[in-house]
Coordinates of C-alpha atoms in Angstrom, one line a residue:
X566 CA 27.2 124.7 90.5
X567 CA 29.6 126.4 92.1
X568 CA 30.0 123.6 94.7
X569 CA 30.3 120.9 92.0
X570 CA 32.9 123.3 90.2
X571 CA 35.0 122.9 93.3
X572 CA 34.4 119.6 94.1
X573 CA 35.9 118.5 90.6
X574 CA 39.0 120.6 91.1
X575 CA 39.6 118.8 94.5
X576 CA 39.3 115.4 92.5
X577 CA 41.5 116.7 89.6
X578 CA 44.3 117.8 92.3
X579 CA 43.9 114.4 94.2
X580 CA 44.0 112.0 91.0
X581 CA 47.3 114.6 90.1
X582 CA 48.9 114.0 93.4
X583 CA 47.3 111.5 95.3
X584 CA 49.7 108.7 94.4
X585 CA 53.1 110.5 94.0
X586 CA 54.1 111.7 97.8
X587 CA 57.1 113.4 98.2
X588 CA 60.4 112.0 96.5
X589 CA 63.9 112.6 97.4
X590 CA 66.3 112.0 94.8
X591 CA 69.9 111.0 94.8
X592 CA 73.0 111.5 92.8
X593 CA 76.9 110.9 93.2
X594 CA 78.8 113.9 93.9
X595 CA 82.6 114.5 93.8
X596 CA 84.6 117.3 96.6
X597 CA 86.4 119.9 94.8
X598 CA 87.8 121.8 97.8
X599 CA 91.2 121.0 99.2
X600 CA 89.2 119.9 101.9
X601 CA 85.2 120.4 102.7
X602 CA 83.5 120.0 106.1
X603 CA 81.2 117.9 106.9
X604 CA 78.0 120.1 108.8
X605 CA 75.5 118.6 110.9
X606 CA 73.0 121.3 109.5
X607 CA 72.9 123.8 106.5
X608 CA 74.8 126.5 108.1
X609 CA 78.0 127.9 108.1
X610 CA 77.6 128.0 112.1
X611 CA 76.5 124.5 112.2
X612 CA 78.6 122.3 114.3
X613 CA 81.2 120.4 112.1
X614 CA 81.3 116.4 112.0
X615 CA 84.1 116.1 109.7
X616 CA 86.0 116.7 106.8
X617 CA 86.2 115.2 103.6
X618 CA 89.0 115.2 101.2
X619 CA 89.8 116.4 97.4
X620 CA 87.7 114.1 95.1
X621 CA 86.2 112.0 97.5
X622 CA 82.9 110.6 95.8
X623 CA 80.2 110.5 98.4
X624 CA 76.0 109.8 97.8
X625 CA 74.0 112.4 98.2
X626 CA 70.2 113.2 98.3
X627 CA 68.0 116.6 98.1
X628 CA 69.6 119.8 97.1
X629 CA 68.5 122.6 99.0
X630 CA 69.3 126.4 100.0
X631 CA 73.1 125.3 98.5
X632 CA 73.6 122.3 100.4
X633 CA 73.2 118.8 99.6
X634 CA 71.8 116.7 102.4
X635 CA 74.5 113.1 103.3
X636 CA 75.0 110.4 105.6
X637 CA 78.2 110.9 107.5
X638 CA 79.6 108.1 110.4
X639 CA 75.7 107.1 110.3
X640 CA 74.1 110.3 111.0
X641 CA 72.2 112.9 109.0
X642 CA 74.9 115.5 107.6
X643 CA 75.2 118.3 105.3
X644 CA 78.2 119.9 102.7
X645 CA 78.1 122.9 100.6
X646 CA 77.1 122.5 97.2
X647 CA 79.3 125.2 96.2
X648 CA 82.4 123.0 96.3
X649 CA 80.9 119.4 95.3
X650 CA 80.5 118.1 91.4
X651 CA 77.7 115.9 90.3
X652 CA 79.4 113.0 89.0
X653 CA 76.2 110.8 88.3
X654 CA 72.7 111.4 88.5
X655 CA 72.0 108.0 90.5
X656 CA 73.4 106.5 93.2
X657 CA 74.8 102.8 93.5
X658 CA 72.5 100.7 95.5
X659 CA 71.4 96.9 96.2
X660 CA 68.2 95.0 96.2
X661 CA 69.0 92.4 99.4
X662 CA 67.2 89.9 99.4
X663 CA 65.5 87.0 96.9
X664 CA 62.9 87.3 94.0
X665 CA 61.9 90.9 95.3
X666 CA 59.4 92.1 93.1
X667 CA 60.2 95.3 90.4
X668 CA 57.2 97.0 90.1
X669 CA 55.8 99.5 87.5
X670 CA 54.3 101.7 89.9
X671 CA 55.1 102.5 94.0
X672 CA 52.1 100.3 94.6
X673 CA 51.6 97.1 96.0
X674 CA 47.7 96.8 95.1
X675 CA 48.4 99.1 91.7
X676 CA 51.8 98.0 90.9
X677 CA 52.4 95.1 88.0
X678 CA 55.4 93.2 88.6
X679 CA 57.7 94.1 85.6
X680 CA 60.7 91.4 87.0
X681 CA 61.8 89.9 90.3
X682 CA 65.2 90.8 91.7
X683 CA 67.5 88.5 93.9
X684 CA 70.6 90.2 95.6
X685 CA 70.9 92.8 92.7
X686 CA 73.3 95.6 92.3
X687 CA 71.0 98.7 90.7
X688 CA 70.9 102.5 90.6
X689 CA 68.8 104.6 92.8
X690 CA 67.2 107.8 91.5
X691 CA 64.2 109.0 94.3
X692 CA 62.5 107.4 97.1
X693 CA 58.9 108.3 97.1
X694 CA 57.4 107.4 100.1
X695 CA 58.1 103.8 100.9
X696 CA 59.1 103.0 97.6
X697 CA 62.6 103.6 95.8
X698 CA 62.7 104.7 92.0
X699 CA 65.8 102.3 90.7
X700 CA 66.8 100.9 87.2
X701 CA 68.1 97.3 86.9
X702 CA 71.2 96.2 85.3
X703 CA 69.4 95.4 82.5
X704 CA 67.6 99.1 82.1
X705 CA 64.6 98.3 83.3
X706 CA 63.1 100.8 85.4
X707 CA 60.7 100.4 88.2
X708 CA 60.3 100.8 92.0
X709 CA 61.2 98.5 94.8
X710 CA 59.9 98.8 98.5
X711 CA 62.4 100.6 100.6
X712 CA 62.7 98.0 103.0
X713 CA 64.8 95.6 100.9
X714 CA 67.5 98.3 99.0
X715 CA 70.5 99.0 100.8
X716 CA 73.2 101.3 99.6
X717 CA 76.0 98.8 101.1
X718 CA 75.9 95.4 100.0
X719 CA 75.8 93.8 103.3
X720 CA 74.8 90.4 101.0
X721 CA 78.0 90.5 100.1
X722 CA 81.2 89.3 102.1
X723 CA 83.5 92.2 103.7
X724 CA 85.9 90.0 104.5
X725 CA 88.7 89.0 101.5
X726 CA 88.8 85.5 103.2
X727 CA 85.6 83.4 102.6
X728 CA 85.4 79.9 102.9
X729 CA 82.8 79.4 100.8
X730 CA 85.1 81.0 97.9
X731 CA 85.9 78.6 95.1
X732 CA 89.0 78.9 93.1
X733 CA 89.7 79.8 89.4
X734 CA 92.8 79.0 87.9
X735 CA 94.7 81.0 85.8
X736 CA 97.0 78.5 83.3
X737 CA 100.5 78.3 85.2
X738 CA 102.2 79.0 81.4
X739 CA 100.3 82.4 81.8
X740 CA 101.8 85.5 81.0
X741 CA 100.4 88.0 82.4
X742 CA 101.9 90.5 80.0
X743 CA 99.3 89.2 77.3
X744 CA 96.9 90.2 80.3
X745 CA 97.9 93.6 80.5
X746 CA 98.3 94.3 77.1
X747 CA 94.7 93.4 76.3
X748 CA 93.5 95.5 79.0
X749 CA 95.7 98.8 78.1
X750 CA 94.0 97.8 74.2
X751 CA 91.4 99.4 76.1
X752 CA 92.3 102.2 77.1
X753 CA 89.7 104.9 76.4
X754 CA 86.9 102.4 75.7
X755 CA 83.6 104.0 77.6
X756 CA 82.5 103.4 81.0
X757 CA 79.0 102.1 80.8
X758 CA 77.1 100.6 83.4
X759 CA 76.3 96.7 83.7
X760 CA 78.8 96.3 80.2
X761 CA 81.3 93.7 80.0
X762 CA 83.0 94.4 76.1
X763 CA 83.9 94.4 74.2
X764 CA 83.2 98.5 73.2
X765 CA 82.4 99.3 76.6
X766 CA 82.9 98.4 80.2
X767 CA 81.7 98.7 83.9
X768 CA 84.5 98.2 86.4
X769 CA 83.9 94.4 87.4
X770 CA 82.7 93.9 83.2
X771 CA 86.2 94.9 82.2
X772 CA 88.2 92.7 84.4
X773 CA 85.8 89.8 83.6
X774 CA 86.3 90.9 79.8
X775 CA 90.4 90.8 80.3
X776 CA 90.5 87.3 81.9
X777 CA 88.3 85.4 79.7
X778 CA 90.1 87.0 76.4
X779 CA 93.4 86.2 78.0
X780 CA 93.1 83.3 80.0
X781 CA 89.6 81.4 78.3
X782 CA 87.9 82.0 82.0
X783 CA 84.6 82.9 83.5
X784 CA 85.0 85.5 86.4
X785 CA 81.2 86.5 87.7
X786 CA 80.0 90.1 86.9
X787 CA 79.7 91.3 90.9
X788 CA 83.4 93.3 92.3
X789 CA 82.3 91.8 95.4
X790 CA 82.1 88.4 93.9
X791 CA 85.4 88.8 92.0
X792 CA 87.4 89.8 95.2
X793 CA 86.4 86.4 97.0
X794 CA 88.2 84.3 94.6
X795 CA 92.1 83.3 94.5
X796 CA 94.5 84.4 97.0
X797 CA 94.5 87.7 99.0
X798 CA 98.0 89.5 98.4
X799 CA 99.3 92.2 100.5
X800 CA 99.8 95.5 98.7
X801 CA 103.3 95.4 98.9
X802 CA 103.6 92.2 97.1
X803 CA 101.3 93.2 94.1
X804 CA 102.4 92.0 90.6
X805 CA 101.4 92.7 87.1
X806 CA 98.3 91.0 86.9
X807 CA 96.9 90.9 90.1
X808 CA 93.7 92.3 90.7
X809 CA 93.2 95.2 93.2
X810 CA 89.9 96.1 94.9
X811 CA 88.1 98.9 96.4
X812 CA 85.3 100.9 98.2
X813 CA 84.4 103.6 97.0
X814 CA 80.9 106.2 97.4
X815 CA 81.4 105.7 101.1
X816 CA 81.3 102.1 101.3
X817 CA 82.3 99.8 103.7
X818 CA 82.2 96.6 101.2
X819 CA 84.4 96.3 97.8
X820 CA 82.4 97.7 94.7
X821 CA 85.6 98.5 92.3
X822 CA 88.4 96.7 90.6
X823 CA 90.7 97.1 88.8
X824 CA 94.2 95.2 87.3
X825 CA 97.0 96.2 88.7
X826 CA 99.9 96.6 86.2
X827 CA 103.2 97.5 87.8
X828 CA 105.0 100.5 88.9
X829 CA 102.6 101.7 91.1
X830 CA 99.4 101.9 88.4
X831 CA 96.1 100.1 88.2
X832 CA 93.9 99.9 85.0
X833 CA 90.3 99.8 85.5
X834 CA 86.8 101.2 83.8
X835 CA 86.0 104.8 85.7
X836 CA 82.9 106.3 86.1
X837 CA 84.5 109.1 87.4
X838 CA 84.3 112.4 85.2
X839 CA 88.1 113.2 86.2
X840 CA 89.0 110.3 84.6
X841 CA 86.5 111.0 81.5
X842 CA 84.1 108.6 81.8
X843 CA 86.4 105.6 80.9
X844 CA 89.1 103.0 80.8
X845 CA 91.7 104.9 82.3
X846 CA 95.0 104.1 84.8
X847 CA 95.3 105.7 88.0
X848 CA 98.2 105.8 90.7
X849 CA 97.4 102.9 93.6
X850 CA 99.5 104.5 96.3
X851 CA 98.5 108.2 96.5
X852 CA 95.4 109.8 95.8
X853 CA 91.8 108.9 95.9
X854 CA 92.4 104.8 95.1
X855 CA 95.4 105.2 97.9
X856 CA 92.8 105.8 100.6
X857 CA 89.6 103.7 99.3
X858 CA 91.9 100.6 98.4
X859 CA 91.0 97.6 100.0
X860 CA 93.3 94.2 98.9
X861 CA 94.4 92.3 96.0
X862 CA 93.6 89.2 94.6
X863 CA 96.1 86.6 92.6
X864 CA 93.8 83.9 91.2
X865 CA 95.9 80.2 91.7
X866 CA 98.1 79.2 89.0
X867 CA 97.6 75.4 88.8

């Protein structure tokens, strides 16, 4: 009895835990110090790797004895969670690849396919084991095997000149005032993932939204896709109008844009909580954007 007593807590414990393995989750998390360095352990006597300025938004994954556990110059590295602010609960990642399946469970033999994904920008919550917990664009949530998500979008072009880049053309009557004046109508208007207007916006979403209402065109829903269309302008020569790109989370491709509307100022949709959450303008040449920007795009004017 006793033996069969035992025996059923084993099975109760491995039905409980059998499939769930150990998860590590990840979240966006914004510097608050001046300046923070960059550990290569969780000690204040650990050697330092680097430093990383005020605001800089960086992923991070596990949370432990006060410090959150990062990739820095492509090793294992470690800050202080004392002076770093969760700015989202997720981290921005990529399904690479084509028709990868999204699966209800981390199981291949278990698993139902809820959707298949094809190159797919998506949030990353946990890994758990081989398997990352993610949510789609479109909300749905599932897991994806490790082995095709990426948290750069090396799918994606790093280079502004691509010669597989087709043109859009912007009318050459245009006025880009009309341009800017829809997109400061905005102002305020919630940052919401994978939206595109007209209440609320993600960054790409918002200047797709702003084009098509001023100008009757179709820019894709991808930063990275956006920033290899029209002509690459230096940052010296921006103009109201121009579209301005960046990477941001650590990077090294574009994932934000943004309009750039004179005087030194860019409009975009923020997920940052110092900018609230929302469509907001920020200086282009100091700051955070100063030191993620990447280039500008003018789309042609026929």
């Amino acid at each position: 009895m006793k033996n069969t007593k035992t025996l059923a807590v084993c099975l109760i414990a491995f039905l409980l835990t059998g499939n769930l393995g150990f998860a590590e989750t990840y979240q966006s998390v914004k510097i608050t110090a001046n300046t923070l360095n960059v550990r290569q352990d969780m000690s204040l006597n650990a050697s330092i790797l680097g430093k990383l300025d005020h605001e800089t938004v960086i992923m991070t994954s596990d949370l432990a004895d006060g410090w959150y556990k990062t990739s820095y110059l492509g090793q294992t590295a470690y800050i202080s969670a004392d002076y770093a602010q969760v700015v989202d609960p997720f981290s921005p990642g990529y399904v690479l690849g084509q028709n990868v399946n999204l699966r209800d469970t981390p199981s291949v033999e278990e698993g139902r396919v809820l959707s298949q994904l094809s190159n797919a920008e998506i949030k990353v919550h946990a890994k758990q084991d081989d398997w990352y917990s993610i949510t789609t664009q479109d909300g749905i949530e599932g897991y994806v095997f490790a082995d095709f998500v990426s948290f750069v979008n090396t799918a994606a072009p790093v280079s502004p000149q691509s010669e597989a880049a087709d043109e859009i053309l912007v009318p050459a009557s245009a006025d880009t005032s009309n341009l800017i004046d829809i997109a400061k109508s905005k102002l305020g208007s919630p940052y919401a993932w994978a939206q595109e207007g007209p209440n609320s916006f993600d960054c790409s979403g918002f200047v797709k939204y702003c084009f098509k209402q001023a100008y009757g065109i179709e820019l894709p829903h991808s930063a990275s896709a956006i920033s290899q269309k029209g002509t690459t302008i230096s940052k010296e020569d921006l103009q109201p109008g121009d579209i301005v790109f960046f990477a941001t989370l650590g990077s090294v491709t574009v994932n934000h844009a943004g309009i750039y509307i004179g005087n030194g100022e860019f409009i975009h949709a923020s997920s940052s909580s110092s900018n609230g959450h929302q469509v907001h303008i920020n200086p282009i040449n100091t700051g955070y954007y100063n030191n993620v920007y990447q280039w500008a795009k003018r789309l042609s004017v026929d």
